[in-house]
Structure formats: C-alpha cells, structure tokens
CSV table of C-alpha atoms in Angstrom, one decimal:
chain,number,residue,atom,x,y,z
A,27,MET,CA,0.0,0.0,0.0
A,28,THR,CA,1.4,3.4,-1.0
A,29,GLN,CA,2.2,6.1,1.6
A,30,GLN,CA,-0.8,8.1,0.4
A,31,PRO,CA,-3.3,5.6,-0.9
A,32,VAL,CA,-5.8,6.7,-3.6
A,33,VAL,CA,-9.2,5.0,-4.2
A,34,SER,CA,-11.8,5.8,-6.9
A,35,THR,CA,-15.4,6.0,-5.8
A,36,ALA,CA,-18.5,6.6,-7.9
A,37,TYR,CA,-18.2,10.4,-7.2
A,38,GLY,CA,-14.5,10.9,-7.6
A,39,SER,CA,-11.2,9.8,-6.2
A,40,VAL,CA,-10.1,10.2,-2.6
A,41,ARG,CA,-6.6,10.2,-1.1
A,42,GLY,CA,-6.2,8.8,2.4
A,43,THR,CA,-3.3,8.3,4.8
A,44,LEU,CA,-1.6,5.4,6.5
A,45,ALA,CA,-2.9,5.1,10.0
A,46,GLU,CA,-1.0,2.3,11.9
A,47,GLY,CA,1.2,-0.2,10.1
A,48,GLU,CA,-0.5,-1.0,6.8
A,49,VAL,CA,-3.9,0.3,7.7
A,50,ALA,CA,-5.2,3.1,5.4
A,51,ALA,CA,-7.7,5.7,6.7
A,52,PHE,CA,-10.0,7.8,4.5
A,53,LYS,CA,-11.9,10.4,6.4
A,54,GLY,CA,-14.7,12.9,5.6
A,55,ILE,CA,-15.9,11.3,2.4
A,56,PRO,CA,-19.4,12.7,1.5
A,57,PHE,CA,-22.1,10.1,1.0
A,58,ALA,CA,-24.9,12.6,0.4
A,59,ALA,CA,-25.2,16.3,-0.5
A,60,PRO,CA,-25.0,18.9,2.3
A,61,PRO,CA,-28.5,19.0,3.9
A,62,VAL,CA,-28.8,22.8,3.8
A,63,GLY,CA,-30.6,25.4,1.8
A,64,ALA,CA,-33.3,23.8,-0.4
A,65,LEU,CA,-32.2,20.3,0.9
A,66,ARG,CA,-32.9,21.2,4.6
A,67,PHE,CA,-35.5,18.9,6.1
A,68,ARG,CA,-35.4,16.9,2.9
A,69,PRO,CA,-34.4,13.3,2.2
A,70,PRO,CA,-30.7,12.9,1.4
A,71,ARG,CA,-29.5,13.4,-2.2
A,72,PRO,CA,-26.4,12.0,-3.8
A,73,PRO,CA,-23.3,14.1,-3.4
A,74,ALA,CA,-21.9,16.1,-6.3
A,75,ARG,CA,-19.1,14.6,-8.3
A,76,TRP,CA,-15.7,16.1,-8.0
A,77,GLY,CA,-12.7,16.2,-10.4
A,78,GLY,CA,-9.2,15.4,-9.5
A,79,VAL,CA,-8.3,13.7,-6.2
A,80,ARG,CA,-10.2,14.8,-3.0
A,81,GLU,CA,-8.1,14.8,0.2
A,82,ALA,CA,-9.6,12.5,2.8
A,83,GLU,CA,-7.0,13.0,5.5
A,84,ALA,CA,-9.2,14.7,8.2
A,85,TYR,CA,-12.7,14.1,9.6
A,86,GLY,CA,-15.4,16.1,7.9
A,87,PRO,CA,-18.1,18.4,9.5
A,88,THR,CA,-20.3,16.9,12.2
A,89,ALA,CA,-24.1,17.3,12.4
A,90,PRO,CA,-25.2,20.3,14.5
A,91,LYS,CA,-25.8,19.5,18.2
A,92,ALA,CA,-25.7,21.0,21.6
A,93,PRO,CA,-23.2,19.7,24.1
A,94,TYR,CA,-24.2,17.0,26.6
A,95,ALA,CA,-25.6,18.5,29.8
A,96,PRO,CA,-23.3,18.3,32.8
A,97,PRO,CA,-21.9,16.0,34.2
A,98,LEU,CA,-22.2,13.8,31.1
A,99,ASP,CA,-20.3,16.4,29.0
A,100,ALA,CA,-17.2,15.5,30.9
A,101,LEU,CA,-17.7,11.7,30.6
A,102,LEU,CA,-18.8,11.2,27.0
A,103,PRO,CA,-16.3,12.7,24.5
A,104,GLU,CA,-17.9,14.8,21.8
A,105,VAL,CA,-16.4,16.2,18.6
A,106,ASP,CA,-17.7,19.3,16.9
A,107,ILE,CA,-16.5,20.2,13.4
A,108,PRO,CA,-18.3,23.1,11.8
A,109,GLY,CA,-19.5,23.0,8.2
A,110,ASP,CA,-22.5,22.2,6.0
A,111,ASP,CA,-21.1,18.9,4.5
A,112,CYS,CA,-22.0,16.9,7.6
A,113,LEU,CA,-23.3,13.7,5.8
A,114,ASN,CA,-19.9,12.1,5.5
A,115,LEU,CA,-18.2,8.9,6.5
A,116,ASN,CA,-14.8,7.4,7.3
A,117,VAL,CA,-13.2,4.2,6.2
A,118,TRP,CA,-10.3,2.2,7.6
A,119,THR,CA,-8.9,-0.7,5.6
A,120,PRO,CA,-5.9,-3.0,5.7
A,121,ASP,CA,-6.0,-3.9,2.0
A,122,THR,CA,-7.6,-1.9,-0.8
A,123,GLY,CA,-7.3,-4.9,-3.0
A,124,GLY,CA,-9.0,-7.4,-0.6
A,125,ARG,CA,-12.5,-8.8,-0.3
A,126,LEU,CA,-12.9,-8.4,3.4
A,127,PRO,CA,-15.9,-8.3,5.8
A,128,VAL,CA,-17.3,-4.8,6.4
A,129,MET,CA,-18.5,-3.3,9.6
A,130,VAL,CA,-20.5,0.0,9.6
A,131,TRP,CA,-20.8,1.9,12.9
A,132,VAL,CA,-23.9,3.9,13.8
A,133,HIS,CA,-23.1,6.2,16.8
A,134,GLY,CA,-25.3,6.8,19.7
A,135,GLY,CA,-26.2,10.0,21.6
A,136,GLY,CA,-29.9,10.0,22.2
A,137,PHE,CA,-30.6,11.1,18.6
A,138,VAL,CA,-29.4,14.6,19.5
A,139,ASN,CA,-25.6,14.0,20.1
A,140,GLY,CA,-22.7,12.1,18.8
A,141,SER,CA,-20.7,11.8,15.5
A,142,GLY,CA,-18.7,9.2,13.7
A,143,SER,CA,-15.5,10.9,14.4
A,144,ALA,CA,-15.2,10.5,18.2
A,145,PRO,CA,-11.6,9.3,18.9
A,146,VAL,CA,-12.9,6.1,20.6
A,147,TYR,CA,-14.5,5.0,17.3
A,148,ASP,CA,-11.1,5.0,15.4
A,149,GLY,CA,-11.3,1.8,13.2
A,150,THR,CA,-7.6,1.0,13.1
A,151,ARG,CA,-7.8,-2.1,15.4
A,152,PHE,CA,-10.7,-3.5,13.4
A,153,ALA,CA,-8.8,-3.0,10.2
A,154,ARG,CA,-5.7,-4.7,11.7
A,155,HIS,CA,-7.8,-7.7,12.4
A,156,GLY,CA,-9.1,-8.1,8.9
A,157,VAL,CA,-12.2,-5.9,8.8
A,158,VAL,CA,-13.0,-2.8,6.7
A,159,LEU,CA,-14.5,-0.4,9.2
A,160,VAL,CA,-16.8,2.5,8.4
A,161,THR,CA,-18.2,5.2,10.7
A,162,LEU,CA,-20.8,7.7,9.6
A,163,ASN,CA,-22.7,10.9,10.6
A,164,TYR,CA,-26.5,11.3,10.3
A,165,ARG,CA,-28.8,14.2,11.0
A,166,LEU,CA,-29.7,14.7,14.6
A,167,GLY,CA,-32.5,16.3,16.6
A,168,ALA,CA,-35.1,18.3,14.6
A,169,ASP,CA,-33.0,18.1,11.4
A,170,GLY,CA,-33.1,14.3,11.6
A,171,PHE,CA,-36.5,13.5,13.2
A,172,LEU,CA,-38.8,16.5,13.1
A,173,TYR,CA,-42.5,15.6,12.5
A,174,LEU,CA,-45.1,18.3,11.9
A,175,GLY,CA,-47.9,16.1,10.3
A,176,ASP,CA,-47.2,17.9,7.0
A,177,GLY,CA,-46.6,14.8,4.9
A,178,ALA,CA,-42.8,15.2,4.9
A,179,SER,CA,-40.7,12.3,6.2
A,180,PRO,CA,-40.0,12.5,10.0
A,181,ASN,CA,-37.2,9.9,9.7
A,182,LEU,CA,-34.5,11.8,7.8
A,183,GLY,CA,-31.8,10.5,10.2
A,184,LEU,CA,-32.7,7.0,9.3
A,185,LEU,CA,-32.7,7.8,5.6
A,186,ASP,CA,-29.2,9.3,6.0
A,187,GLN,CA,-28.1,6.0,7.5
A,188,ILE,CA,-29.7,4.1,4.6
A,189,ALA,CA,-27.9,6.5,2.1
A,190,ALA,CA,-24.6,5.7,3.8
A,191,LEU,CA,-25.3,2.0,3.6
A,192,GLU,CA,-26.2,2.4,-0.1
A,193,TRP,CA,-22.8,4.2,-0.6
A,194,VAL,CA,-21.1,1.2,1.1
A,195,ALA,CA,-22.9,-1.2,-1.2
A,196,GLY,CA,-21.8,0.7,-4.3
A,197,ASN,CA,-18.3,1.8,-3.2
A,198,ILE,CA,-16.8,-0.3,-0.5
A,199,ALA,CA,-15.3,-2.9,-2.9
A,200,ALA,CA,-12.8,-0.2,-4.0
A,201,PHE,CA,-11.6,-0.1,-0.4
A,202,GLY,CA,-11.1,-3.8,-0.1
A,203,GLY,CA,-14.5,-4.6,1.4
A,204,ASP,CA,-17.0,-7.2,0.5
A,205,PRO,CA,-20.5,-5.6,-0.1
A,206,ASP,CA,-22.1,-9.0,0.4
A,207,ARG,CA,-20.7,-9.2,4.0
A,208,VAL,CA,-21.8,-6.0,5.7
A,209,THR,CA,-22.4,-5.9,9.4
A,210,VAL,CA,-24.0,-2.8,10.8
A,211,PHE,CA,-23.4,-2.2,14.5
A,212,GLY,CA,-24.3,0.6,16.9
A,213,GLU,CA,-24.8,1.6,20.5
A,214,SER,CA,-27.8,3.3,22.2
A,215,ALA,CA,-29.5,5.5,19.6
A,216,GLY,CA,-27.3,3.8,17.0
A,217,ALA,CA,-28.6,0.4,18.1
A,218,MET,CA,-32.2,1.7,18.2
A,219,SER,CA,-31.7,3.0,14.7
A,220,ILE,CA,-30.6,-0.5,13.6
A,221,GLY,CA,-33.7,-2.0,15.3
A,222,ALA,CA,-35.7,0.4,13.0
A,223,LEU,CA,-33.7,-0.5,9.9
A,224,LEU,CA,-34.4,-4.2,10.5
A,225,ALA,CA,-38.1,-3.3,10.0
A,226,ALA,CA,-37.6,-1.0,7.1
A,227,ASP,CA,-38.0,-2.4,3.6
A,228,ARG,CA,-35.8,0.4,2.2
A,229,ALA,CA,-32.9,-1.1,4.1
A,230,ALA,CA,-33.4,-4.7,3.2
A,231,GLY,CA,-30.3,-6.3,1.6
A,232,LEU,CA,-28.0,-3.4,2.6
A,233,PHE,CA,-26.6,-5.4,5.6
A,234,HIS,CA,-26.4,-9.0,6.4
A,235,ARG,CA,-25.5,-9.1,10.1
A,236,ALA,CA,-26.2,-6.6,12.9
A,237,VAL,CA,-24.9,-5.9,16.3
A,238,LEU,CA,-27.2,-3.9,18.7
A,239,GLN,CA,-25.5,-2.6,21.8
A,240,SER,CA,-27.7,-1.2,24.6
A,241,GLY,CA,-30.7,-0.6,22.3
A,242,ALA,CA,-33.2,-2.7,20.4
A,243,ALA,CA,-36.5,-2.2,18.6
A,244,HIS,CA,-38.8,-0.6,21.2
A,245,HIS,CA,-37.8,3.1,21.1
A,246,VAL,CA,-40.0,4.8,18.6
A,247,LEU,CA,-42.6,7.6,18.7
A,248,THR,CA,-46.2,7.5,17.5
A,249,PRO,CA,-47.1,10.2,14.9
A,250,ALA,CA,-49.4,11.9,17.4
A,251,THR,CA,-46.6,12.3,20.0
A,252,ALA,CA,-44.0,13.3,17.5
A,253,GLN,CA,-46.3,16.0,16.0
A,254,ARG,CA,-47.1,17.5,19.4
A,255,LEU,CA,-43.3,17.6,20.1
A,256,GLY,CA,-42.6,19.2,16.7
A,257,ARG,CA,-45.2,21.9,17.2
A,258,HIS,CA,-44.1,22.6,20.8
A,259,LEU,CA,-40.5,23.1,19.5
A,260,ALA,CA,-41.8,25.8,17.2
A,261,GLU,CA,-43.6,27.4,20.2
A,262,LEU,CA,-40.4,27.4,22.2
A,263,LEU,CA,-38.7,29.2,19.3
A,264,GLY,CA,-41.6,31.6,18.7
A,265,VAL,CA,-42.1,30.6,15.0
A,266,GLU,CA,-44.8,29.0,13.0
A,267,PRO,CA,-44.9,25.2,13.0
A,268,THR,CA,-43.6,24.8,9.5
A,269,ARG,CA,-40.3,23.5,8.1
A,270,ARG,CA,-39.7,26.7,6.3
A,271,ALA,CA,-40.0,28.7,9.6
A,272,LEU,CA,-37.8,26.3,11.5
A,273,ALA,CA,-35.2,26.3,8.8
A,274,ALA,CA,-34.9,30.0,9.2
A,275,VAL,CA,-33.9,29.7,12.9
A,276,PRO,CA,-30.2,30.0,13.5
A,277,THR,CA,-28.7,26.5,14.2
A,278,GLY,CA,-27.4,27.5,17.6
A,279,GLU,CA,-30.9,28.6,18.8
A,280,LEU,CA,-32.5,25.4,17.4
A,281,VAL,CA,-30.2,22.9,19.1
A,282,LEU,CA,-30.5,24.8,22.4
A,283,ALA,CA,-34.3,24.7,22.1
A,284,GLN,CA,-34.1,20.9,21.5
A,285,ARG,CA,-32.4,20.6,24.9
A,286,GLU,CA,-35.2,22.6,26.4
A,287,LEU,CA,-37.7,20.4,24.8
A,288,ARG,CA,-36.2,17.4,26.5
A,289,GLY,CA,-36.8,19.1,29.9
A,290,VAL,CA,-40.4,19.9,28.9
A,291,THR,CA,-41.1,16.2,28.2
A,292,LEU,CA,-39.6,15.0,31.5
A,293,ALA,CA,-41.7,17.6,33.5
A,294,ASP,CA,-45.1,16.5,32.0
A,295,PRO,CA,-45.2,12.8,31.3
A,296,ASP,CA,-49.0,12.7,31.1
A,297,ARG,CA,-48.8,15.0,28.1
A,298,TRP,CA,-45.8,13.6,26.3
A,299,GLY,CA,-46.4,9.9,26.8
A,300,GLU,CA,-43.7,7.6,25.4
A,301,ALA,CA,-41.3,10.4,24.8
A,302,ALA,CA,-41.3,11.2,28.5
A,303,LEU,CA,-40.7,7.6,29.4
A,304,HIS,CA,-38.0,7.2,26.8
A,305,LEU,CA,-36.3,10.5,28.0
A,306,MET,CA,-35.9,11.4,24.3
A,307,PRO,CA,-38.0,13.9,22.4
A,308,PHE,CA,-36.5,12.8,19.1
A,309,GLU,CA,-36.7,9.2,17.9
A,310,PRO,CA,-37.7,7.3,14.8
A,311,VAL,CA,-41.4,7.8,14.1
A,312,VAL,CA,-43.8,5.0,13.0
A,313,ASP,CA,-44.8,7.1,10.0
A,314,GLY,CA,-46.7,4.5,8.0
A,315,GLU,CA,-44.1,4.8,5.2
A,316,LEU,CA,-40.5,4.0,6.1
A,317,LEU,CA,-41.8,2.4,9.3
A,318,PRO,CA,-45.3,1.1,8.6
A,319,THR,CA,-45.6,-0.5,12.0
A,320,ALA,CA,-43.6,-0.5,15.3
A,321,PRO,CA,-40.2,-2.2,14.6
A,322,HIS,CA,-40.5,-4.8,17.3
A,323,ALA,CA,-43.9,-5.9,15.9
A,324,ALA,CA,-42.6,-5.9,12.4
A,325,ILE,CA,-39.6,-8.1,13.4
A,326,ALA,CA,-41.9,-10.5,15.3
A,327,ALA,CA,-43.8,-10.8,12.0
A,328,GLY,CA,-40.7,-11.7,10.1
A,329,ALA,CA,-38.9,-8.4,9.1
A,330,GLY,CA,-35.1,-8.8,9.2
A,331,ALA,CA,-35.5,-12.6,9.6
A,332,GLY,CA,-32.5,-13.4,7.4
A,333,VAL,CA,-30.1,-11.0,9.3
A,334,ASP,CA,-27.7,-12.6,11.8
A,335,LEU,CA,-28.0,-10.7,15.2
A,336,LEU,CA,-25.7,-10.1,18.1
A,337,LEU,CA,-27.3,-8.0,20.8
A,338,GLY,CA,-27.2,-7.2,24.4
A,339,SER,CA,-26.9,-4.7,27.2
A,340,ASN,CA,-24.8,-3.7,30.2
A,341,SER,CA,-25.6,-4.8,33.7
A,342,ASP,CA,-26.0,-1.4,35.2
A,343,GLU,CA,-26.9,0.8,32.2
A,344,PHE,CA,-29.0,3.4,34.0
A,345,ARG,CA,-26.4,4.2,36.6
A,346,LEU,CA,-24.7,6.5,34.1
A,347,PHE,CA,-27.7,8.8,34.5
A,348,LEU,CA,-27.9,8.6,38.3
A,349,THR,CA,-24.5,8.2,39.8
A,350,PRO,CA,-22.4,11.0,38.3
A,351,SER,CA,-25.1,13.6,39.1
A,352,GLY,CA,-25.6,12.3,42.7
A,353,ALA,CA,-29.2,11.4,41.9
A,354,LEU,CA,-28.6,7.8,42.9
A,355,ASP,CA,-28.7,8.9,46.6
A,356,GLN,CA,-31.6,11.3,46.2
A,357,VAL,CA,-34.2,8.7,45.1
A,358,THR,CA,-36.9,8.2,47.7
A,359,ASP,CA,-39.1,5.1,48.2
A,360,ALA,CA,-42.1,7.0,46.9
A,361,ALA,CA,-40.2,8.0,43.7
A,362,LEU,CA,-39.1,4.4,43.3
A,363,HIS,CA,-42.7,3.2,43.5
A,364,ARG,CA,-43.9,5.8,41.1
A,365,ALA,CA,-41.3,5.0,38.5
A,366,THR,CA,-41.8,1.3,38.8
A,367,ALA,CA,-45.5,1.7,38.2
A,368,ALA,CA,-44.9,4.0,35.3
A,369,TYR,CA,-42.8,1.3,33.7
A,370,GLY,CA,-45.8,-1.0,33.9
A,371,LEU,CA,-44.9,-3.2,36.9
A,372,ASP,CA,-46.8,-3.7,40.1
A,373,PRO,CA,-44.4,-2.0,42.6
A,374,GLU,CA,-45.0,-4.3,45.5
A,375,GLU,CA,-44.6,-7.5,43.5
A,376,ALA,CA,-41.7,-6.2,41.4
A,377,LEU,CA,-39.6,-4.6,44.1
A,378,THR,CA,-39.8,-7.7,46.3
A,379,VAL,CA,-38.2,-9.6,43.5
A,380,TYR,CA,-35.5,-6.9,42.8
A,381,ARG,CA,-34.7,-6.5,46.5
A,382,ALA,CA,-34.3,-10.3,46.9
A,383,ALA,CA,-31.3,-10.2,44.5
A,384,ARG,CA,-29.9,-7.0,46.1
A,385,PRO,CA,-30.1,-7.2,49.9
A,386,GLY,CA,-29.9,-3.8,51.5
A,387,ALA,CA,-30.1,-1.9,48.2
A,388,ALA,CA,-31.1,1.8,48.5
A,389,PRO,CA,-34.0,3.1,46.5
A,390,GLY,CA,-31.7,4.7,43.9
A,391,GLU,CA,-30.0,1.4,43.3
A,392,LEU,CA,-33.3,-0.4,42.8
A,393,LEU,CA,-34.5,2.3,40.4
A,394,ALA,CA,-31.3,1.8,38.4
A,395,ALA,CA,-31.9,-1.9,38.1
A,396,VAL,CA,-35.6,-1.5,37.1
A,397,ALA,CA,-34.9,1.2,34.6
A,398,THR,CA,-31.9,-0.7,33.1
A,399,ASP,CA,-34.3,-3.6,32.4
A,400,TRP,CA,-37.1,-1.4,31.0
A,401,PHE,CA,-34.8,0.6,28.7
A,402,TYR,CA,-32.2,-1.9,27.6
A,403,ARG,CA,-32.2,-5.5,28.8
A,404,ILE,CA,-35.8,-6.5,28.3
A,405,PRO,CA,-36.1,-4.9,24.8
A,406,ALA,CA,-32.9,-6.9,23.8
A,407,VAL,CA,-34.5,-10.1,25.2
A,408,ARG,CA,-37.7,-9.4,23.3
A,409,LEU,CA,-35.8,-8.8,20.0
A,410,ALA,CA,-33.8,-12.0,20.6
A,411,GLU,CA,-37.0,-14.0,21.2
A,412,ALA,CA,-38.7,-12.6,18.1
A,413,HIS,CA,-35.8,-13.1,15.9
A,414,THR,CA,-35.0,-16.6,17.2
A,415,ALA,CA,-38.6,-17.6,16.5
A,416,GLN,CA,-38.1,-16.9,12.7
A,417,ARG,CA,-35.4,-19.6,12.5
A,418,ALA,CA,-33.9,-18.0,9.5
A,419,ALA,CA,-30.6,-16.6,10.9
A,420,SER,CA,-28.5,-16.8,14.1
A,421,THR,CA,-29.2,-14.8,17.3
A,422,HIS,CA,-26.6,-14.3,20.0
A,423,LEU,CA,-27.1,-12.5,23.3
A,424,TYR,CA,-24.4,-10.9,25.5
A,425,GLU,CA,-24.2,-8.9,28.7
A,426,PHE,CA,-21.3,-6.5,29.6
A,427,ALA,CA,-20.7,-6.8,33.3
A,428,TRP,CA,-17.3,-5.3,34.2
A,429,GLN,CA,-17.5,-2.7,36.9
A,430,PRO,CA,-14.9,0.1,36.9
A,431,PRO,CA,-13.5,1.6,40.1
A,432,THR,CA,-14.8,5.1,39.3
A,433,TYR,CA,-17.2,6.9,41.6
A,434,GLY,CA,-16.2,4.6,44.4
A,435,GLY,CA,-17.3,1.6,42.4
A,436,ARG,CA,-20.9,2.8,42.3
A,437,LEU,CA,-21.0,3.5,38.5
A,438,GLY,CA,-21.2,-0.2,37.7
A,439,ALA,CA,-21.2,-1.6,34.2
A,440,CYS,CA,-23.0,1.5,33.0
A,441,HIS,CA,-24.3,2.7,29.7
A,442,ALA,CA,-21.6,3.3,27.0
A,443,ALA,CA,-18.9,1.6,29.1
A,444,GLU,CA,-18.5,-1.3,26.7
A,445,ILE,CA,-17.6,0.9,23.6
A,446,PRO,CA,-13.8,1.2,24.1
A,447,PHE,CA,-13.7,-2.6,24.7
A,448,VAL,CA,-15.5,-3.4,21.5
A,449,PHE,CA,-13.2,-1.1,19.5
A,450,ASP,CA,-10.2,-2.4,21.5
A,451,ASN,CA,-9.3,1.3,22.0
A,452,LEU,CA,-8.6,1.4,25.7
A,453,HIS,CA,-5.3,3.0,25.0
A,454,GLU,CA,-7.1,6.0,23.5
A,455,GLY,CA,-8.1,7.3,27.0
A,456,SER,CA,-11.1,9.5,26.3
A,457,PHE,CA,-13.3,7.2,28.4
A,458,ALA,CA,-11.0,7.4,31.5
A,459,GLY,CA,-13.7,9.3,33.4
A,460,LEU,CA,-16.0,6.3,33.1
A,461,LEU,CA,-13.5,3.4,33.1
A,462,GLY,CA,-10.6,4.7,35.2
A,463,THR,CA,-7.0,4.5,34.0
A,464,GLU,CA,-6.4,0.7,34.0
A,465,PRO,CA,-9.3,-1.1,32.4
A,466,PRO,CA,-8.6,-4.8,31.7
A,467,GLY,CA,-7.0,-5.2,28.4
A,468,GLN,CA,-7.9,-8.9,28.2
A,469,LEU,CA,-11.6,-8.0,28.3
A,470,ALA,CA,-11.1,-5.7,25.3
A,471,GLU,CA,-9.3,-8.5,23.4
A,472,ALA,CA,-12.2,-10.9,24.2
A,473,MET,CA,-15.0,-8.5,23.1
A,474,HIS,CA,-13.2,-7.2,20.1
A,475,ARG,CA,-12.4,-10.7,19.0
A,476,ALA,CA,-16.1,-11.8,19.3
A,477,TRP,CA,-17.3,-8.8,17.3
A,478,VAL,CA,-14.7,-9.5,14.5
A,479,SER,CA,-15.6,-13.2,14.5
A,480,PHE,CA,-19.3,-12.4,14.3
A,481,ALA,CA,-18.8,-10.0,11.3
A,482,THR,CA,-16.6,-12.6,9.6
A,483,THR,CA,-18.6,-15.8,10.2
A,484,GLY,CA,-21.8,-15.0,12.0
A,485,ASP,CA,-20.6,-16.8,15.1
A,486,PRO,CA,-19.2,-14.7,18.0
A,487,GLY,CA,-18.0,-17.8,19.8
A,488,TRP,CA,-20.8,-19.1,22.0
A,489,ALA,CA,-24.2,-20.9,21.7
A,490,PRO,CA,-27.0,-19.2,19.9
A,491,TYR,CA,-29.9,-17.9,21.9
A,492,ASP,CA,-33.0,-20.0,22.5
A,493,THR,CA,-36.0,-19.5,24.8
A,494,THR,CA,-35.4,-22.8,26.7
A,495,THR,CA,-31.9,-22.4,28.1
A,496,ARG,CA,-31.4,-18.7,27.2
A,497,PRO,CA,-27.6,-18.6,26.9
A,498,VAL,CA,-25.9,-15.2,27.4
A,499,MET,CA,-22.2,-14.5,27.2
A,500,ARG,CA,-21.3,-12.3,30.2
A,501,PHE,CA,-18.3,-10.2,29.5
A,502,ASP,CA,-16.4,-9.5,32.7
A,503,THR,CA,-12.7,-9.8,33.6
A,504,ALA,CA,-13.2,-13.5,32.9
A,505,PRO,CA,-16.0,-13.9,30.4
A,506,GLU,CA,-18.4,-16.8,31.0
A,507,LEU,CA,-21.5,-18.2,29.5
A,508,VAL,CA,-24.5,-18.0,31.8
A,509,HIS,CA,-28.1,-19.1,31.3
A,510,ASP,CA,-31.1,-16.9,31.9
A,511,PRO,CA,-29.4,-14.4,34.1
A,512,ARG,CA,-31.8,-12.8,36.6
A,513,GLY,CA,-34.6,-14.9,35.3
A,514,ALA,CA,-37.0,-14.0,38.0
A,515,GLU,CA,-36.7,-10.3,37.1
A,516,ARG,CA,-37.0,-11.1,33.4
A,517,ALA,CA,-40.3,-13.0,34.1
A,518,LEU,CA,-41.8,-9.9,35.8
A,519,TRP,CA,-41.9,-8.2,32.4
A,520,GLU,CA,-43.8,-10.9,30.5
A,521,GLY,CA,-46.8,-9.2,28.9
A,522,ARG,CA,-45.7,-5.8,30.2
A,523,ARG,CA,-42.6,-4.9,28.1
C-alpha cells in the first residue's frame, strides 16, 4: 500500500493516509449532498461529483448539536467540526485490493448528540484484524427526526443511515470490502436505529448481520406524540410550526431549544407519553411509510429474519444517568414506587423480586436496576425472542458486566462503558472518566475478537440464543456463558414490556 493511498469512488477519487502499520484511513468522504438550503429537512440526495483527487485525511463536519448536559459532558467525549457537508463517513482498511468483511458503525447520543469521528471510534484495530471499518454521521434532533404532520418524512436521520449503507454497497469494494458481507453495528440510539432499519423495507439487503449494543427495537414515537413535540418546539422558538419557519432559525438557537424540549417532556409525562418515558423527544417515528408499524412488531412478523443478530446490554446501564449527578442517593421510596408503576410493573410485587437479589439496596440502586431492564435488557431479550422464532438466521445475546472503580465503584457496568472494549481502543483514553486508568486489556481483546468473529462468520464464539436455556455471554474480567441471568426479574416483564 502506498504512503498516500488513492481510491476511486462513484463520485470521484479520494486520497487517504496510512494510520498504523499498513492500515489506510480515508476520512470525511461525503455520501450525500450537504443538507442545507433547499435540501434542509429533505431526504438525502447523492453528493456532487468532483474532479481530481479529493483529500480524505481529516474528519469532515459533524451534524449540528448542543453539548451534553453536565456532568455527562465531561464523561462522554464529543467532537464538533463546523461545516455544511456533515453527511460524510470514514473508512479504515488493511488492504484496498482485498475482499474483506465490512462493519459499519452507527453512533449513539440519544438522537441529538454524537458523531462518527469520536476518537474512541477509530477503526484501526478492526482493520488490523481483517475488517473494513466504516463510521458515519447522520442528522440529529429536529434536522433528523422532526415531525409536523405535513406529509414530509420524519425519519431523515434513518434515511441518512440508509444512504450511507447504499454508498457502502456501491463503493466499499474499491476499499477492499465485500459488499455481500456487511455488518451494521451501533450503540444506544445507534442500536435503536438498527432496530428500526431491520423493520424498514428500504434497508433490506443493505446489511447481512447486525450488532445492537444497549438498544433494540422498542424506542420509537407515534405520529401523534411526534407531531405534538414538533409543534411545541416551534412554540419554544416563537415561530410557525412549518419546516420553512424552523429552517430560518439559527442553528445554535435550534439545538438549544431541542435541549429545552427534553426538559419539557420530563416535566409533564402525562402530556408527552412515550417520549417522557424514553427520556428522548427525538426518535424514529412510526410514520406508515418508512416504518409502517412499530419495529418490534414488524420483526416479530418476520422483518429482518435473514439477518444474523448479536445484541445485548450492560448490567448497570442506568447508573450512568444517576451516579455522576448524585441522583442515585436522592431517590426516595415514593419516587421508586412511582417510577416502577410508570414502567408497567406492580411496585410491591416487582420490588420484592428486585430486592431479593440486592439485599440492602437503596431506592436509587433499585431504580437503576428496574430502569436498566425497562430501557435496555428486556427490549434486547424481546428482540432475541422474536428473531429466534423466525429460525432464518442466528441470534446471540451478551451482557457487559465489568464494573470500573470510578465513583467509588458505584457506577457499575453503565451505559456506553463497553464501547472502548468493542473497538479495542482502551489506549485512546477519552473514556477514562468512566472506566478509570487501568481497564482490563484482556476483556477488550475478548469482546473485540467476538465482534470480529461475528462479522466474519456469523458466530461470536458461544451458543445461539434459545428460549429454553437462554444462553448469554457475560463479558467480565473472565467472560463466562450463563443461562437466563436474573430470570425472576425477566419474568416480571412478561406481557408488560
């Protein structure tokens, strides 16, 4: 491979750089036209062709977003690169002449944060182990998921992801990737996006395997809720509830209003329904077009049946949202009972079961356990059950259980903690606030190896899921296969989640 590798795409040639060893990196490649001007709030269009060789040595612009609110802003690294051409992607490859498995990363961030250029997502390690790795940006917040009931698509962020996958299908062979062996993987909102893509006919055939980390197919909005939220965003900004009026609002004002909208939904759950429970005012919308029905129902009916799945969650997901802020110690018994009821459980029955496995647990610790199940673990189990029932492709379930020493050991295996292990990027260091300074390297090797194996063969290295023995690979300092972990708690949710 030359010192400055050049690859020809359908839109023009790009020049990358050598990253580490013989790994080539190509950054900031546009997969769609800039979503500004007449293309604002419109489905993605192909990028313009360019002459000569385009430099692809640096990450491109990121989608507009507000910073994470404290204290998460200090724990979850963000990258902000200004510019209109935010629909771009990055490719790492060990061999531009190969025919290697491809993995496409869809970042998380609650549908309002994140980008494909966070340092922890660097794809060098995947490429060194025989995978062509792609990361991408998609539109966030109102730009990606606004719904006003005006006939326009509310799922532009998902359409961006599909456009990126279409680019991969048409161009990745030039980077040494096999377009017939594409694995899409993502975390949190990225995983929830993949849950939606599994149900979308538009995405059929664009990926052959999928990894869903801490997100599944339950997190979507109804059109009624999404329309109320879109109109209320216009009220907060003092403009008419039209795309033209919202497009005229300066970007900085719009993203700050989006943050205010999240606070509004939390303060009035009776009005905002599933958006308040989900803690996210922007999500994929069951619009009757891209998503004709709720994704989990579509998958149960056979959507995505031929796609191999690897999915799971972290043992203590919700502690990320309670421990750093100090809220873990402020939860009262009354608040715990209200939240448990809001999630659809009988508080007396359910909390008896959760306490049995956690003797002496404080109300905040119990809330973290219940909310972790409602948000992440049970949706993953339901997706695994539905997919397994189709008997058309493999299904594997995992749990990330390693607990870092940070916050006096009270952070637990929290939301997002598994990401540096999956990418085998512990050395990068941007997650030190979550993981501490000496996370176990052998765990990163084990998880990364499992993800690479799954993308290559469809088998991450343990037994497929079934509803009799329910095997789950628990990733801790010493990974082990367990069966039906916390089965009594899982059973509480039958018919309720």
